[in-house]
Amino acid sequence: MPSRRSLLQAAAVALGAAGAVAAAPTALAAPGLRVVQRDERDPRMWYYRFATDAIGWEPAVNVLLPDGYHGSGRRYPVLYLLHGGGHDQDFMTFDRLQIRRLTAGKPIIIVMPDGGHAGWYSNPVRSNTGPRDWETFHIGQLLPWIEQNFRTYAEYDGRAVAGFSMGGFGALKYAAKYFGHFASVSSHSGPASLRRDGGLVAHWANLSSAALDLGGGSIYGVPLWDEARVTADNPCQRIESYRNKRVFLVAGTSPDPVNWFDTVNETQVLAGQREFRSLLHGAGIPHEFYEEPGGHFVREHLLVRDIDGVIARLRKA
């Protein structure tokens, strides 16, 4: 049977002939990364798909440009916005949540990449399905590619990272591990503690990734964890890495009692964020937090408030 890559390439050629999606040989390259599809017809939402040595399939990204980008000649701050886990979550998640409408007139570029169904924004200890090194793809490849191909501020005060659920964890993780990359970090219903309750979130990362992405592999290792990786990824053990950043946290206080998934997720999110906030408070690190009724979902009004706060914190366009 033809490979996934050959099928995608064939589709790109066919669509390109029809004036839709074409190959992108002119885009500047980043190490290990190559554009295989693109669609730049919309004035704001541009789409790309990549071949990368970090991922065993061809992940995509949506890049949402500010109104007037093409004629302004200005540079803009960038928000990397990370989706949650599950079969229905991908680079299109925030487009389905009306991100174009929510950012109309706002002077910021928003980058929304694939992160796998359960990639956990990590390089796994073991994968049985080929490379799934999402951390390498996002930080080592995609971020420099964005800065080579768009008018951004390639500096600490020019970048923010945020996400929902698994993506909220990814945002907290990336902001701590790559301290000099992001001046603002936001977690919308994202877990902030890997070790509480016997390491429930770390176990869930292992189980979900084994089932959905890694063919029985794991993010942190089983039956024994790679303890150094857990520590490096655990926001509650990286508190000093959030100093001098804008920190924005959202958690729900009343998940649906008849929805097991909602209850387990948001109960753990709320407890972990409270632990994280207590540690931030003890260290004298300012942070903004919201606890609101409801469970595990993106709260539109808080996403808008967050984006406005990101724009206020970062270097102005």
Coordinates of C-alpha atoms in Angstrom, one line a residue:
M1 CA 0.0 0.0 0.0
P2 CA 1.2 3.6 -0.6
S3 CA 2.7 5.3 2.5
R4 CA 0.9 8.1 4.4
R5 CA 3.5 10.5 3.1
S6 CA 3.1 9.5 -0.5
L7 CA -0.7 9.9 -0.2
L8 CA -0.3 13.3 1.3
Q9 CA 2.1 14.4 -1.3
A10 CA -0.2 13.2 -4.1
A11 CA -3.1 15.1 -2.5
A12 CA -1.0 18.2 -2.3
V13 CA -0.2 18.0 -6.0
A14 CA -3.8 17.4 -6.9
L15 CA -5.1 20.3 -4.7
G16 CA -2.4 22.6 -6.0
A17 CA -3.5 22.0 -9.5
A18 CA -6.9 23.1 -8.5
G19 CA -5.6 26.3 -6.9
A20 CA -6.0 25.2 -3.3
V21 CA -3.0 23.6 -1.4
A22 CA 0.4 23.6 -2.9
A23 CA 3.9 22.5 -2.0
A24 CA 6.0 25.3 -0.3
P25 CA 9.5 25.1 -1.7
T26 CA 10.2 28.8 -1.0
A27 CA 9.7 28.8 2.7
L28 CA 12.9 29.1 4.7
A29 CA 13.9 25.8 6.3
A30 CA 14.7 24.8 9.9
P31 CA 16.9 21.9 10.8
G32 CA 15.1 18.6 10.3
L33 CA 11.9 20.3 9.1
R34 CA 10.4 20.6 5.6
V35 CA 7.1 22.0 4.4
V36 CA 5.1 19.5 2.3
Q37 CA 1.7 21.4 2.2
R38 CA 0.6 24.9 2.7
D39 CA -2.6 27.0 2.2
E40 CA -2.1 30.8 2.4
R41 CA -5.4 31.8 0.7
D42 CA -7.1 33.1 3.8
P43 CA -5.8 36.6 4.8
R44 CA -5.4 35.6 8.4
M45 CA -5.3 31.8 8.9
W46 CA -2.4 30.1 7.1
Y47 CA -1.9 26.3 7.2
Y48 CA 1.2 24.3 6.9
R49 CA 2.1 20.6 7.1
F50 CA 5.6 19.4 7.7
A51 CA 7.9 16.4 7.2
T52 CA 10.1 16.2 10.2
D53 CA 12.6 13.7 11.6
A54 CA 11.1 14.2 15.0
I55 CA 7.6 12.8 14.2
G56 CA 6.8 9.6 12.3
W57 CA 3.9 11.3 10.5
E58 CA 3.4 14.8 9.0
P59 CA 2.1 17.2 11.7
A60 CA 0.4 20.4 10.8
V61 CA 0.1 23.9 12.2
N62 CA -2.3 26.8 11.8
V63 CA -0.7 30.3 12.0
L64 CA -3.2 33.0 12.7
L65 CA -2.0 36.4 11.5
P66 CA -3.3 39.8 12.9
D67 CA -5.5 42.0 10.7
G68 CA -3.4 44.1 8.4
Y69 CA -0.3 41.9 8.8
H70 CA 0.5 41.8 5.1
G71 CA 0.6 45.5 4.5
S72 CA 1.8 46.8 7.9
G73 CA 5.5 45.9 7.7
R74 CA 5.5 45.6 11.5
R75 CA 6.8 42.8 13.7
Y76 CA 4.5 41.1 16.2
P77 CA 4.6 39.2 19.4
V78 CA 3.7 35.5 19.2
L79 CA 1.5 33.2 21.3
Y80 CA 2.0 29.5 20.9
L81 CA -1.4 28.0 21.7
L82 CA -1.4 24.2 22.5
H83 CA -4.4 21.9 22.2
G84 CA -5.5 19.2 24.6
G85 CA -5.5 15.4 24.4
G86 CA -7.9 13.0 22.7
H87 CA -8.9 11.9 19.2
D88 CA -10.9 15.1 18.6
Q89 CA -7.9 17.5 19.5
D90 CA -5.4 18.7 17.0
F91 CA -4.1 21.9 15.3
M92 CA -7.7 22.8 14.4
T93 CA -9.0 22.8 17.9
F94 CA -8.8 26.5 18.5
D95 CA -10.1 27.4 15.1
R96 CA -13.2 25.3 16.0
L97 CA -13.4 27.4 19.2
Q98 CA -13.7 30.6 17.1
I99 CA -10.1 31.9 17.7
R100 CA -10.4 34.1 14.5
R101 CA -13.4 35.9 16.0
L102 CA -11.9 36.2 19.4
T103 CA -8.7 37.8 18.1
A104 CA -10.1 40.1 15.5
G105 CA -8.2 43.4 15.7
K106 CA -5.6 42.1 18.2
P107 CA -1.9 42.7 17.3
I108 CA -0.5 39.3 17.8
I109 CA 0.4 36.1 15.8
I110 CA -1.0 32.9 17.2
V111 CA 0.7 29.6 16.3
M112 CA -1.4 26.4 16.9
P113 CA 0.5 23.2 16.2
D114 CA -0.3 19.5 16.3
G115 CA 0.7 17.9 19.5
G116 CA -0.5 14.3 19.1
H117 CA -3.6 12.7 20.5
A118 CA -1.7 12.1 23.7
G119 CA 1.8 13.4 23.0
W120 CA 2.0 15.4 26.3
Y121 CA 4.4 17.9 24.7
S122 CA 7.2 15.5 25.4
N123 CA 9.9 13.2 23.9
P124 CA 8.8 9.8 25.2
V125 CA 11.0 7.3 26.9
R126 CA 9.8 4.7 24.4
S127 CA 7.7 4.7 21.2
N128 CA 6.6 1.6 19.3
T129 CA 5.2 3.7 16.4
G130 CA 8.2 5.6 15.2
P131 CA 9.5 9.0 16.4
R132 CA 7.0 11.0 18.5
D133 CA 9.4 13.7 19.8
W134 CA 6.9 16.6 20.2
E135 CA 9.2 18.6 22.4
T136 CA 11.9 18.6 19.8
F137 CA 9.4 19.4 17.0
H138 CA 7.9 22.4 18.8
I139 CA 10.9 23.9 20.5
G140 CA 13.8 22.8 18.3
Q141 CA 12.2 23.0 14.9
L142 CA 8.8 24.8 14.7
L143 CA 9.7 27.8 16.9
P144 CA 12.8 28.7 14.8
W145 CA 10.8 28.1 11.6
I146 CA 8.2 30.6 12.6
E147 CA 10.8 33.2 13.4
Q148 CA 12.5 32.6 10.0
N149 CA 9.2 32.9 8.1
F150 CA 7.1 35.5 9.9
R151 CA 7.8 39.0 11.2
T152 CA 8.1 38.2 14.9
Y153 CA 10.2 39.3 17.9
A154 CA 12.7 36.4 18.3
E155 CA 13.3 37.1 21.9
Y156 CA 12.0 36.4 25.4
D157 CA 9.6 39.4 25.6
G158 CA 8.2 38.5 22.2
R159 CA 6.9 35.1 23.0
A160 CA 4.1 33.5 25.1
V161 CA 2.9 30.0 25.5
A162 CA -0.6 28.8 26.6
G163 CA -2.8 25.8 26.3
F164 CA -5.8 23.8 27.3
S165 CA -5.8 20.5 29.3
M166 CA -2.8 18.5 28.1
G167 CA -1.7 21.7 26.3
G168 CA -2.0 23.7 29.5
F169 CA 0.5 21.2 31.1
G170 CA 2.7 21.6 28.0
A171 CA 2.7 25.3 28.3
L172 CA 3.7 25.2 32.0
K173 CA 6.4 22.6 31.1
Y174 CA 7.8 24.5 28.1
A175 CA 7.9 27.8 30.0
A176 CA 9.9 26.3 32.8
K177 CA 12.3 24.0 30.8
Y178 CA 13.0 26.8 28.3
F179 CA 12.9 29.7 30.7
G180 CA 14.5 32.2 28.2
H181 CA 11.9 31.5 25.5
F182 CA 8.6 32.7 27.0
A183 CA 7.7 35.8 29.0
S184 CA 4.1 34.6 29.6
V185 CA 2.6 31.2 30.4
S186 CA -1.1 30.3 30.7
S187 CA -2.8 27.0 31.6
H188 CA -6.5 26.6 31.0
S189 CA -7.6 23.5 32.9
G190 CA -4.1 22.1 32.6
P191 CA -2.5 19.9 35.3
A192 CA 0.3 21.5 37.2
S193 CA 1.5 18.7 39.4
L194 CA 2.9 15.3 38.1
R195 CA 3.6 13.7 41.5
R196 CA 0.5 14.4 43.7
D197 CA -1.9 11.6 44.6
G198 CA 0.8 9.0 43.8
G199 CA 1.7 10.5 40.5
L200 CA -1.8 10.3 39.0
V201 CA -1.1 12.7 36.2
A202 CA 2.2 11.0 35.3
H203 CA 0.4 7.6 35.2
W204 CA -2.3 9.1 33.0
A205 CA 0.3 10.5 30.7
N206 CA 1.8 7.0 30.4
L207 CA -1.5 5.2 29.9
S208 CA -3.1 7.7 27.5
S209 CA 0.1 7.9 25.3
A210 CA 0.4 4.1 25.3
A211 CA -3.1 3.7 24.0
L212 CA -3.4 6.6 21.6
D213 CA 0.1 7.5 20.3
L214 CA 2.9 5.2 21.2
G215 CA 1.6 1.6 20.6
G216 CA 2.3 0.6 24.1
G217 CA 5.3 2.9 24.7
S218 CA 5.3 5.5 27.4
I219 CA 6.1 9.1 28.1
Y220 CA 7.9 8.6 31.4
G221 CA 8.7 4.9 31.5
V222 CA 7.0 1.8 33.0
P223 CA 7.0 0.1 35.4
L224 CA 9.6 2.5 36.7
W225 CA 9.6 6.2 35.8
D226 CA 12.6 8.1 34.5
E227 CA 12.7 10.2 37.6
A228 CA 14.9 12.9 36.1
R229 CA 12.3 13.5 33.3
V230 CA 9.4 13.7 35.7
T231 CA 11.3 16.2 37.8
A232 CA 12.3 18.3 34.8
D233 CA 8.7 18.3 33.5
N234 CA 6.9 18.9 36.8
P235 CA 5.8 22.5 37.2
C236 CA 5.6 22.1 41.0
Q237 CA 9.3 21.3 41.1
R238 CA 10.3 24.1 38.8
I239 CA 8.9 27.1 40.7
E240 CA 11.9 29.4 40.3
S241 CA 11.5 29.0 36.6
Y242 CA 8.3 31.1 36.7
R243 CA 9.9 34.1 38.2
N244 CA 9.6 37.3 36.1
K245 CA 7.0 35.7 33.9
R246 CA 3.3 36.5 33.6
V247 CA 1.5 33.4 34.9
F248 CA -2.3 32.9 34.2
L249 CA -4.2 29.8 35.5
V250 CA -7.8 28.6 35.1
A251 CA -9.5 25.7 36.8
G252 CA -13.1 24.5 37.1
T253 CA -14.7 23.9 40.6
S254 CA -17.7 21.8 39.7
P255 CA -17.2 19.1 37.0
D256 CA -20.1 17.1 35.8
P257 CA -20.7 14.4 38.5
V258 CA -22.1 11.9 36.0
N259 CA -19.2 12.4 33.6
W260 CA -16.3 10.3 34.9
F261 CA -13.8 11.9 32.5
D262 CA -14.8 15.4 33.3
T263 CA -14.7 14.7 37.1
V264 CA -11.4 12.9 37.2
N265 CA -9.7 15.5 34.9
E266 CA -10.9 18.7 36.5
T267 CA -10.7 17.5 40.1
Q268 CA -7.0 16.7 39.5
V269 CA -6.5 20.0 37.7
L270 CA -8.0 22.0 40.5
A271 CA -5.9 20.2 43.2
G272 CA -2.7 20.4 41.2
Q273 CA -3.2 24.1 40.4
R274 CA -3.9 24.9 44.0
E275 CA -0.6 23.1 45.0
F276 CA 1.2 25.0 42.3
R277 CA -0.3 28.4 43.3
S278 CA 0.7 27.8 46.9
L279 CA 4.3 27.2 45.9
L280 CA 4.3 30.3 43.7
H281 CA 2.8 32.3 46.6
G282 CA 5.4 31.0 49.0
A283 CA 8.2 32.0 46.6
G284 CA 6.7 35.5 46.1
I285 CA 6.0 34.9 42.4
P286 CA 3.0 36.9 41.2
H287 CA 0.3 35.0 39.3
E288 CA -3.2 35.5 38.1
F289 CA -5.7 32.7 38.7
Y290 CA -9.4 31.9 38.2
E291 CA -11.6 29.2 39.7
E292 CA -15.0 29.1 38.1
P293 CA -18.0 26.8 38.2
G294 CA -18.0 23.9 35.6
G295 CA -15.6 21.3 34.5
H296 CA -13.0 20.5 31.9
F297 CA -13.5 22.9 28.9
V298 CA -12.2 26.2 27.5
R299 CA -13.9 29.2 29.0
E300 CA -14.1 31.7 26.2
H301 CA -14.2 34.9 28.3
L302 CA -11.1 33.8 30.2
L303 CA -9.3 32.9 26.9
V304 CA -10.0 36.4 25.7
R305 CA -8.9 37.9 29.0
D306 CA -5.7 35.8 28.7
I307 CA -4.9 36.9 25.2
D308 CA -5.4 40.5 26.1
G309 CA -3.0 40.0 29.1
V310 CA -0.4 38.3 26.8
I311 CA -0.5 41.3 24.4
A312 CA -0.1 43.7 27.4
R313 CA 2.9 41.7 28.7
L314 CA 4.8 41.2 25.4
R315 CA 6.6 43.6 23.3
K316 CA 4.2 45.7 21.2
A317 CA 3.8 45.3 17.5

